PDB file of C-alpha atoms in Angstrom:
ATOM      1  CA  GLY A   1      10.188   9.048   6.095  1.00  0.00           C
ATOM      2  CA  TYR A   2      11.301   5.948   4.236  1.00  0.00           C
ATOM      3  CA  GLU A   3      11.344   3.418   7.100  1.00  0.00           C
ATOM      4  CA  GLU A   4       8.124   4.798   8.573  1.00  0.00           C
ATOM      5  CA  THR A   5       6.393   4.484   5.194  1.00  0.00           C
ATOM      6  CA  ILE A   6       7.482   0.845   4.893  1.00  0.00           C
ATOM      7  CA  GLU A   7       6.085   0.036   8.338  1.00  0.00           C
ATOM      8  CA  LYS A   8       2.828   1.916   7.749  1.00  0.00           C
ATOM      9  CA  LEU A   9       2.351   0.150   4.424  1.00  0.00           C
ATOM     10  CA  LYS A  10       2.988  -3.269   5.969  1.00  0.00           C
ATOM     11  CA  ASP A  11       0.460  -2.501   8.713  1.00  0.00           C
ATOM     12  CA  ALA A  12      -2.109  -1.341   6.131  1.00  0.00           C
ATOM     13  CA  ILE A  13      -1.620  -4.532   4.099  1.00  0.00           C
ATOM     14  CA  VAL A  14      -2.202  -6.809   7.078  1.00  0.00           C
ATOM     15  CA  ASN A  15      -5.012  -4.681   8.538  1.00  0.00           C
ATOM     16  CA  ASN A  16      -6.878  -4.949   5.232  1.00  0.00           C
ATOM     17  CA  GLY A  17      -6.781  -8.759   5.241  1.00  0.00           C
ATOM     18  CA  TRP A  18      -3.853  -9.266   2.879  1.00  0.00           C
ATOM     19  CA  SER A  19      -0.637 -11.180   3.531  1.00  0.00           C
ATOM     20  CA  ILE A  20       2.996 -10.344   2.782  1.00  0.00           C
ATOM     21  CA  PRO A  21       4.620 -13.386   1.161  1.00  0.00           C
ATOM     22  CA  SER A  22       7.967 -11.647   0.663  1.00  0.00           C
ATOM     23  CA  GLU A  23       9.894  -8.407   1.030  1.00  0.00           C
ATOM     24  CA  HIS A  24      12.958  -7.227  -0.859  1.00  0.00           C
ATOM     25  CA  ASN A  25      15.371  -4.611   0.450  1.00  0.00           C
ATOM     26  CA  MET A  26      17.104  -3.501  -2.744  1.00  0.00           C
ATOM     27  CA  GLU A  27      19.450  -0.970  -1.153  1.00  0.00           C
ATOM     28  CA  GLU A  28      22.444  -3.292  -1.022  1.00  0.00           C
ATOM     29  CA  LYS A  29      21.878  -4.467  -4.592  1.00  0.00           C
ATOM     30  CA  VAL A  30      21.268  -1.115  -6.288  1.00  0.00           C
ATOM     31  CA  GLY A  31      22.753   1.399  -3.856  1.00  0.00           C
ATOM     32  CA  LYS A  32      19.488   3.292  -3.387  1.00  0.00           C
ATOM     33  CA  LYS A  33      16.700   3.136  -0.834  1.00  0.00           C
ATOM     34  CA  ILE A  34      14.239   0.932  -2.683  1.00  0.00           C
ATOM     35  CA  TYR A  35      12.071  -1.603  -0.883  1.00  0.00           C
ATOM     36  CA  ILE A  36       9.612  -3.965  -2.556  1.00  0.00           C
ATOM     37  CA  ILE A  37       6.722  -5.568  -0.702  1.00  0.00           C
ATOM     38  CA  GLU A  38       4.785  -8.439  -2.230  1.00  0.00           C
ATOM     39  CA  LEU A  39       1.159  -8.648  -1.161  1.00  0.00           C
ATOM     40  CA  CYS A  40      -1.429 -11.337  -1.700  1.00  0.00           C
ATOM     41  CA  LYS A  41      -5.027 -12.014  -0.830  1.00  0.00           C
ATOM     42  CA  GLN A  42      -5.524 -15.759  -0.937  1.00  0.00           C
ATOM     43  CA  GLU A  43      -9.206 -15.467  -1.823  1.00  0.00           C
ATOM     44  CA  TYR A  44      -8.433 -13.505  -5.000  1.00  0.00           C
ATOM     45  CA  ALA A  45      -5.516 -15.714  -6.007  1.00  0.00           C
ATOM     46  CA  LYS A  46      -7.738 -18.787  -5.699  1.00  0.00           C
ATOM     47  CA  GLN A  47     -10.498 -17.159  -7.751  1.00  0.00           C
ATOM     48  CA  ILE A  48      -8.162 -16.389 -10.619  1.00  0.00           C
ATOM     49  CA  LEU A  49      -6.185 -19.636 -10.519  1.00  0.00           C
ATOM     50  CA  SER A  50      -9.214 -21.910 -10.223  1.00  0.00           C
ATOM     51  CA  ASP A  51      -9.223 -22.049 -14.038  1.00  0.00           C
ATOM     52  CA  GLU A  52      -6.095 -23.174 -15.897  1.00  0.00           C
ATOM     53  CA  LYS A  53      -6.748 -20.704 -18.723  1.00  0.00           C
ATOM     54  CA  ASN A  54      -5.925 -17.933 -16.231  1.00  0.00           C
ATOM     55  CA  TYR A  55      -2.481 -19.260 -15.291  1.00  0.00           C
ATOM     56  CA  TRP A  56      -0.876 -16.514 -17.396  1.00  0.00           C
ATOM     57  CA  VAL A  57      -1.771 -14.157 -14.541  1.00  0.00           C
ATOM     58  CA  THR A  58       0.906 -15.845 -12.391  1.00  0.00           C
ATOM     59  CA  ALA A  59       3.449 -13.645 -14.192  1.00  0.00           C
ATOM     60  CA  MET A  60       1.997 -10.720 -12.213  1.00  0.00           C
ATOM     61  CA  MET A  61       1.487 -12.524  -8.909  1.00  0.00           C
ATOM     62  CA  PRO A  62       1.785 -11.657  -6.153  1.00  0.00           C
ATOM     63  CA  CYS A  63       1.010  -7.958  -6.370  1.00  0.00           C
ATOM     64  CA  ARG A  64       3.939  -5.676  -5.537  1.00  0.00           C
ATOM     65  CA  VAL A  65       4.474  -2.208  -4.191  1.00  0.00           C
ATOM     66  CA  GLY A  66       7.772  -0.367  -4.487  1.00  0.00           C
ATOM     67  CA  ILE A  67       8.761   2.163  -1.857  1.00  0.00           C
ATOM     68  CA  CYS A  68      11.457   4.502  -3.150  1.00  0.00           C
ATOM     69  CA  GLU A  69      13.247   7.349  -1.444  1.00  0.00           C
ATOM     70  CA  GLU A  70      13.915  10.070  -3.975  1.00  0.00           C
ATOM     71  CA  LYS A  71      15.498  13.513  -3.643  1.00  0.00           C
ATOM     72  CA  ASP A  72      12.164  15.193  -2.962  1.00  0.00           C
ATOM     73  CA  GLY A  73      10.441  12.530  -0.842  1.00  0.00           C
ATOM     74  CA  VAL A  74       9.278   8.952  -0.517  1.00  0.00           C
ATOM     75  CA  TYR A  75       7.118   7.487  -3.269  1.00  0.00           C
ATOM     76  CA  LEU A  76       5.007   4.353  -3.626  1.00  0.00           C
ATOM     77  CA  TYR A  77       4.744   2.589  -6.981  1.00  0.00           C
ATOM     78  CA  SER A  78       2.409  -0.219  -8.019  1.00  0.00           C
ATOM     79  CA  MET A  79       0.817  -1.622 -11.137  1.00  0.00           C
ATOM     80  CA  ASN A  80      -2.446   0.055 -12.104  1.00  0.00           C
ATOM     81  CA  MET A  81      -4.750  -2.971 -11.725  1.00  0.00           C
ATOM     82  CA  LYS A  82      -7.845  -0.890 -12.470  1.00  0.00           C
ATOM     83  CA  LEU A  83      -6.452   0.085 -15.860  1.00  0.00           C
ATOM     84  CA  LEU A  84      -5.254  -3.449 -16.564  1.00  0.00           C
ATOM     85  CA  ALA A  85      -8.699  -4.848 -15.735  1.00  0.00           C
ATOM     86  CA  ASN A  86     -10.182  -2.713 -18.525  1.00  0.00           C
ATOM     87  CA  PHE A  87      -8.282  -4.796 -21.084  1.00  0.00           C
ATOM     88  CA  LEU A  88      -9.474  -8.135 -19.696  1.00  0.00           C
ATOM     89  CA  SER A  89     -12.737 -10.017 -19.375  1.00  0.00           C
ATOM     90  CA  GLY A  90     -14.594 -12.528 -17.251  1.00  0.00           C
ATOM     91  CA  ASP A  91     -13.510 -13.573 -13.773  1.00  0.00           C
ATOM     92  CA  VAL A  92     -10.026 -12.112 -14.110  1.00  0.00           C
ATOM     93  CA  LYS A  93     -11.487  -8.679 -14.881  1.00  0.00           C
ATOM     94  CA  LYS A  94     -13.927  -8.857 -11.943  1.00  0.00           C
ATOM     95  CA  THR A  95     -11.248 -10.019  -9.536  1.00  0.00           C
ATOM     96  CA  LEU A  96      -8.690  -7.423 -10.641  1.00  0.00           C
ATOM     97  CA  LYS A  97     -11.270  -4.673 -10.139  1.00  0.00           C
ATOM     98  CA  LYS A  98     -11.694  -5.870  -6.528  1.00  0.00           C
ATOM     99  CA  VAL A  99      -7.913  -6.000  -6.134  1.00  0.00           C
ATOM    100  CA  ALA A 100      -7.657  -2.428  -7.453  1.00  0.00           C
ATOM    101  CA  GLU A 101     -10.253  -1.153  -4.980  1.00  0.00           C
ATOM    102  CA  GLU A 102      -8.525  -2.775  -2.031  1.00  0.00           C
ATOM    103  CA  GLU A 103      -5.029  -1.738  -3.108  1.00  0.00           C
ATOM    104  CA  GLU A 104      -6.257   1.845  -3.382  1.00  0.00           C
ATOM    105  CA  LYS A 105      -7.296   1.723   0.285  1.00  0.00           C
ATOM    106  CA  ILE A 106      -3.999   0.143   1.306  1.00  0.00           C
ATOM    107  CA  LEU A 107      -1.905   2.689  -0.584  1.00  0.00           C
ATOM    108  CA  LYS A 108      -3.492   5.645   1.213  1.00  0.00           C
ATOM    109  CA  VAL A 109      -0.735   5.303   3.797  1.00  0.00           C
TER     110      VAL A 109
END
């Protein structure tokens, strides 16, 4: 169910060494069961932001996962970091590939 999925996802995030800087319960704002969890791994954030030329990445930080209850079940949504990494280069590409691998593990809730 919806609440159970949120709790399992939060546990998976923490158990995989990530933190949860913020959570957003959107139900009151949009009238639907939508919950957004922000997740961050300090090590990866530091790697990317150690160079000022990478500050543009802050527009996508921290990572987010949406949990949405729909008519036929509960779904998780997140940005496809693996695909995004294919369009980038250097340290950002390497770091986003690591992020993608770890998010994949986390999202197997």
